[in-house]
Coordinates of C-alpha atoms in Angstrom, one line a residue:
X1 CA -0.1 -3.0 22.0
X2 CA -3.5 -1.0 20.8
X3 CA -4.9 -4.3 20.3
X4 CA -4.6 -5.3 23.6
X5 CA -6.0 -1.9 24.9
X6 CA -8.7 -1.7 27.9
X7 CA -12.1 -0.7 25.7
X8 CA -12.5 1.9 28.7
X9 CA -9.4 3.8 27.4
X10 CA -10.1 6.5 25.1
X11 CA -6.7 7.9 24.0
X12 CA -3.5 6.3 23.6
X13 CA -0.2 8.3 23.3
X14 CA 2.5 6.2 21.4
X15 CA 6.0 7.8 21.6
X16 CA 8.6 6.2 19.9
X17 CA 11.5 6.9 17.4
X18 CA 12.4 6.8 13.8
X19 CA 11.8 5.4 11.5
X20 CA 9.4 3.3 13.3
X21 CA 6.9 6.2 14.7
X22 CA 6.7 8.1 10.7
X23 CA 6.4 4.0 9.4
X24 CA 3.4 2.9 11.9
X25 CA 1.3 6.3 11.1
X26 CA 2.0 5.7 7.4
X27 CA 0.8 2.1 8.1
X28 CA -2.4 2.8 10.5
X29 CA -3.4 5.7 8.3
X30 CA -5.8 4.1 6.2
X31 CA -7.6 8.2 5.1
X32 CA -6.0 11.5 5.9
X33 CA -7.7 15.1 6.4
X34 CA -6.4 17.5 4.8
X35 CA -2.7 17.9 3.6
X36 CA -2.0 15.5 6.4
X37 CA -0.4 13.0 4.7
X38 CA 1.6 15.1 2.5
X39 CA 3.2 17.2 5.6
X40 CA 4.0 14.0 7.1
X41 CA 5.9 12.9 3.8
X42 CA 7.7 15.5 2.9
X43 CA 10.2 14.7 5.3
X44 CA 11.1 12.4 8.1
X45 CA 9.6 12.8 11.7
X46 CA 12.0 15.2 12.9
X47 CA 12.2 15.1 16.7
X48 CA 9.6 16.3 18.7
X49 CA 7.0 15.9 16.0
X50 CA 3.5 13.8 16.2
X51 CA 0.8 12.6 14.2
X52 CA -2.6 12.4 15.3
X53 CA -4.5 9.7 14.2
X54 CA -8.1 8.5 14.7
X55 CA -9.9 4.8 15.3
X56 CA -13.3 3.8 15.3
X57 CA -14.9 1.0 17.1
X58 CA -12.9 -1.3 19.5
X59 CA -9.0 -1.1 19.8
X60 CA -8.8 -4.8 18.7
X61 CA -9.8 -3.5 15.2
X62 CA -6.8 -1.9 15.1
X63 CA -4.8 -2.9 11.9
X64 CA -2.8 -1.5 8.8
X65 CA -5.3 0.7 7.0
X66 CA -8.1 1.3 10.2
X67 CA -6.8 4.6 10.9
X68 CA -7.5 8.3 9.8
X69 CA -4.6 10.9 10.3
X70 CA -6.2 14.1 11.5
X71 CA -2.7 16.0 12.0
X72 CA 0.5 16.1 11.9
X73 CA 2.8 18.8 13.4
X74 CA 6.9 19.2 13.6
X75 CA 8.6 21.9 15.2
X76 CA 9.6 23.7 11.9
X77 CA 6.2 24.3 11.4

């Protein structure tokens, strides 16, 4: 689905559920700021978290790795 994304669109929200949503940020998340990537590992995506991952260049370069995980947030926190 990002790959086929309009280049005019800046954001994309992708809501989904386990394990799927925690296994394609893992996947897409090439770098991560910060203690990103731990957070998000400690545990599984509880519900009602969300990781925030950036792209650069055109959505069709979207792919395992492309990715950089800016946040990631879950109610307990």
């Amino acid at each position: 689905m990002l790959n086929e994304t309009p280049e005019d669109v800046r954001n994309v929200v992708l809501i989904g559920h386990n394990p799927s949503v925690q296994g394609l940020a893992d996947i897409l998340a090439g770098e991560a700021e910060g203690d990103a990537r731990e957070r998000m590992s400690r545990r599984d995506f509880p519900t009602a978290a969300f990781a925030v991952l950036s792209f650069d260049g055109s959505w069709k370069a979207v792919e395992p790795g492309a990715g950089t995980l800016l946040d990631y947030w879950a109610p307990s926190e």
